[in-house]
Tab-separated table of C-alpha atoms in Angstrom:
chain	number	residue	atom	x	y	z
Q	1379	LEU	CA	8.942	-2.879	9.008
Q	1380	GLY	CA	10.195	-5.998	10.686
Q	1381	TYR	CA	8.710	-8.586	12.973
Q	1382	ARG	CA	6.975	-8.185	16.329
Q	1383	ARG	CA	6.203	-10.576	19.159
Q	1384	MET	CA	2.807	-12.176	19.591
Q	1385	GLY	CA	0.295	-9.762	21.110
Q	1386	TYR	CA	2.017	-6.669	19.693
Q	1387	THR	CA	-0.282	-3.657	19.668
Q	1388	PRO	CA	1.049	-0.558	17.920
Q	1389	GLY	CA	0.651	2.906	19.329
Q	1390	PRO	CA	0.822	6.399	17.821
Q	1391	HIS	CA	4.631	6.408	17.992
Q	1392	ASP	CA	4.687	3.243	15.843
Q	1393	TYR	CA	2.656	4.953	13.139
Q	1394	VAL	CA	5.019	7.943	13.175
Q	1395	ALA	CA	8.012	5.594	12.849
Q	1396	TYR	CA	6.312	3.811	9.936
Q	1397	VAL	CA	5.623	7.124	8.166
Q	1398	GLU	CA	9.283	8.156	8.554
Q	1399	CYS	CA	10.462	4.854	7.011
Q	1400	ARG	CA	7.902	5.084	4.211
Q	1401	ASP	CA	8.851	8.672	3.434
Q	1402	ARG	CA	12.559	7.810	3.228
Q	1403	LEU	CA	11.755	5.116	0.681
Q	1404	LEU	CA	9.426	7.346	-1.354
Q	1405	LYS	CA	11.844	10.276	-1.443
Q	1406	GLY	CA	14.336	7.975	-3.113
Q	1407	PRO	CA	14.254	6.124	-6.398
Q	1408	ALA	CA	11.099	4.115	-5.594
Q	1409	GLY	CA	8.935	7.258	-5.534
Q	1410	ARG	CA	8.527	7.518	-9.296
Q	1411	ALA	CA	7.633	3.853	-9.700
Q	1412	THR	CA	4.996	4.229	-6.978
Q	1413	LEU	CA	3.136	6.812	-9.065
Q	1414	LYS	CA	2.560	4.326	-11.850
Q	1415	MET	CA	1.142	1.695	-9.523
Q	1416	GLY	CA	-2.120	3.483	-8.829
Q	1417	GLY	CA	-4.296	2.314	-5.958
Q	1418	ILE	CA	-3.409	2.661	-2.320
Q	1419	VAL	CA	0.380	2.819	-2.829
Q	1420	TRP	CA	-0.114	5.748	-5.204
Q	1421	ARG	CA	-2.278	7.550	-2.635
Q	1422	LEU	CA	0.210	6.948	0.170
Q	1423	ALA	CA	3.023	8.341	-1.982
Q	1424	ILE	CA	1.375	11.222	-3.802
Q	1425	GLU	CA	2.576	14.026	-1.519
Q	1426	LEU	CA	6.081	12.665	-1.037
Q	1427	LEU	CA	7.474	12.258	-4.514
Q	1428	GLY	CA	11.062	13.151	-5.192
Q	1429	GLY	CA	14.507	11.810	-5.897
Q	1430	PRO	CA	16.025	10.505	-9.104
Q	1431	ALA	CA	14.806	7.307	-10.732
Q	1432	ARG	CA	17.058	4.342	-10.084
Q	1433	SER	CA	18.823	2.527	-12.873
Q	1434	ALA	CA	16.106	0.758	-14.811
Q	1435	ASP	CA	18.757	-1.533	-16.330
Q	1436	TRP	CA	19.058	-3.318	-12.987
Q	1437	TYR	CA	15.676	-2.927	-11.342
Q	1438	GLY	CA	13.199	-2.130	-14.085
Q	1439	GLN	CA	10.472	-3.898	-15.949
Q	1440	VAL	CA	10.424	-4.323	-19.723
Q	1441	LEU	CA	7.619	-2.236	-21.184
Q	1442	SER	CA	8.112	-3.194	-24.823
Q	1443	GLU	CA	10.731	-4.131	-27.353
Q	1444	ALA	CA	11.907	-1.718	-30.004
Q	1445	GLU	CA	12.100	-2.610	-33.702
Q	1446	ASP	CA	15.900	-2.516	-33.518
Q	1447	GLY	CA	15.912	-5.227	-30.822
Q	1448	GLY	CA	16.346	-2.802	-27.938
Q	1449	MET	CA	13.968	-2.626	-25.010
Q	1450	TYR	CA	12.044	0.107	-23.268
Q	1451	ILE	CA	12.542	-0.394	-19.538
Q	1452	ASP	CA	11.020	1.487	-16.624
Q	1453	ASP	CA	11.152	1.445	-12.833
Q	1454	ARG	CA	9.100	-0.955	-10.727
Q	1455	LEU	CA	8.564	-1.657	-7.040
Q	1456	ASP	CA	9.475	-4.956	-5.465
Q	1457	GLU	CA	7.288	-6.641	-2.852
Q	1458	SER	CA	9.340	-5.428	0.119
Q	1459	GLU	CA	9.006	-1.815	-1.064
Q	1460	MET	CA	5.244	-2.128	-1.505
Q	1461	ASN	CA	4.984	-3.752	1.933
Q	1462	LEU	CA	6.906	-0.881	3.517
Q	1463	ILE	CA	4.684	1.691	1.785
Q	1464	CYS	CA	1.562	-0.052	3.142
Q	1465	GLY	CA	3.027	-0.416	6.640
Q	1466	VAL	CA	3.294	-4.219	6.803
Q	1467	TYR	CA	4.647	-5.891	9.958
Q	1468	GLY	CA	5.256	-9.571	10.602
Q	1469	ILE	CA	3.455	-10.476	13.842
Q	1470	GLU	CA	4.399	-13.658	15.686
Q	1471	THR	CA	1.489	-16.132	15.700
Q	1472	SER	CA	2.845	-18.689	18.196
Q	1473	ALA	CA	5.356	-17.907	20.898
Q	1474	GLY	CA	8.716	-19.404	19.984
Q	1475	ALA	CA	7.393	-21.183	16.876
Q	1476	ASN	CA	9.003	-18.718	14.450
Q	1477	GLN	CA	5.699	-18.311	12.569
Q	1478	TYR	CA	4.454	-14.900	11.528
Q	1479	SER	CA	1.322	-13.342	10.104
Q	1480	SER	CA	1.448	-10.098	8.133
Q	1481	SER	CA	-0.593	-7.154	9.421
Q	1482	SER	CA	-0.558	-3.592	8.121
Q	1483	TRP	CA	-1.699	-0.021	8.663
Q	1484	TRP	CA	-3.064	0.065	5.100
Q	1485	PRO	CA	-4.268	-2.711	2.778
Q	1486	ARG	CA	-1.636	-4.272	0.572
Q	1487	GLN	CA	-1.732	-3.170	-3.051
Q	1488	ASP	CA	-3.081	-6.488	-4.370
Q	1489	THR	CA	-5.806	-6.516	-1.705
Q	1490	TRP	CA	-6.760	-2.944	-2.629
Q	1491	MET	CA	-6.773	-3.574	-6.383
Q	1492	ASN	CA	-9.058	-6.612	-5.978
Q	1493	SER	CA	-11.405	-4.974	-3.492
Q	1494	GLY	CA	-14.784	-3.395	-3.955
Q	1495	ILE	CA	-13.380	0.052	-3.250
Q	1496	CYS	CA	-11.006	0.058	-6.246
Q	1497	HIS	CA	-12.667	1.482	-9.365
Q	1498	GLY	CA	-9.563	1.719	-11.540
Q	1499	HIS	CA	-8.940	5.320	-10.522
Q	1500	TRP	CA	-8.983	7.297	-7.265
Q	1501	THR	CA	-12.487	8.528	-6.452
Q	1502	VAL	CA	-14.008	10.980	-3.997
Q	1503	ASP	CA	-15.213	7.983	-1.977
Q	1504	ASN	CA	-11.680	6.531	-1.960
Q	1505	GLU	CA	-10.351	9.809	-0.616
Q	1506	LYS	CA	-13.042	9.962	2.072
Q	1507	TRP	CA	-12.219	6.390	3.116
Q	1508	PHE	CA	-8.498	7.240	3.171
Q	1509	GLN	CA	-8.973	10.398	5.253
Q	1510	ASP	CA	-11.300	8.611	7.703
Q	1511	ARG	CA	-8.806	5.776	8.170
Q	1512	LEU	CA	-5.904	8.212	8.589
Q	1513	GLU	CA	-7.850	10.198	11.189
Q	1514	ARG	CA	-8.654	7.018	13.150
Q	1515	ILE	CA	-4.996	5.909	13.030
Q	1516	ARG	CA	-3.829	9.297	14.312
Q	1517	ALA	CA	-6.448	9.161	17.084
Q	1518	ASN	CA	-5.141	5.700	18.040
Q	1519	SER	CA	-8.549	4.149	17.345
Q	1520	ALA	CA	-7.446	2.052	14.343
Q	1521	GLY	CA	-4.632	-0.444	14.342
Q	1522	LEU	CA	-3.053	-3.051	12.127
Q	1523	LEU	CA	-5.213	-5.490	10.154
Q	1524	CYS	CA	-4.239	-8.823	8.631
Q	1525	ARG	CA	-5.007	-9.550	4.967
Q	1526	THR	CA	-8.227	-11.440	5.824
Q	1527	LYS	CA	-9.547	-8.528	7.891
Q	1528	TRP	CA	-8.572	-6.062	5.160
Q	1529	LYS	CA	-10.493	-8.101	2.588
Q	1530	LYS	CA	-13.528	-8.165	4.860
Q	1531	ALA	CA	-13.246	-4.425	5.643
Q	1532	LEU	CA	-13.092	-3.555	1.941
Q	1533	GLU	CA	-15.665	-6.169	0.908
Q	1534	GLY	CA	-18.531	-3.965	2.024
Q	1535	GLN	CA	-17.625	-1.658	-0.810
Q	1536	ARG	CA	-18.192	-4.339	-3.508
Q	1537	LEU	CA	-21.842	-3.384	-4.080
Q	1538	SER	CA	-20.883	0.227	-4.718
Q	1539	ARG	CA	-18.172	-0.974	-7.142
Q	1540	ASN	CA	-20.691	-3.062	-9.104
Q	1541	ILE	CA	-23.159	-0.185	-9.234
Q	1542	TYR	CA	-20.373	2.155	-10.338
Q	1543	ARG	CA	-19.275	-0.197	-13.143
Q	1544	ASN	CA	-22.830	-0.676	-14.375
Q	1545	THR	CA	-23.353	3.089	-14.713
Q	1546	GLU	CA	-20.204	3.752	-16.726
C-alpha cells in the first residue's frame, strides 16, 4: 500500500482505498491461493474469491513429485500480496532518514498464525474478534498497528489457545 510520512494517521477513506486495492488483488489470480493459506488472509478473502488461477508453472509452489519425474505445482502468494491483503503500509520512522516501519489494518499472516488466537482453524471467537475489529475500523476508532503491537494485542488470547488445545 506504499509508504507514508512520519506521523501519518489513516482515516476512513484510507480504509476504503485499502479495501478496493485488496479486492482487486483477490478477484484476480491470487484469490485461489489465498483460500489455502488459512488464518487472517483467508478470512479477509473469503467473500471476494474469483478469477482464474495464474500459471502455476511460473508462480507456484511444488506440492510433490510424481513417480514419472513430473511435479504437482499449485498457486502461492508472495509476501507483497499477503502484505496488501493485510493492509500493510510503510510508515516513516525518522524524517528524511529513509527508514520505515510496517503498520497494518490487520495482523500479518505470520503474526496471526503464531498468535494465541490462531487455533489451526477459524473459530467463533476468531469471527467475533474479526467483526469487532472491522466495526472499530469502520467507526474510525481503530487504526494501524505495527507488528509489535499486533503481537501484544493477540497475546492476550494465548491462554484461551492453550486451554483450547488441552481440551481437544
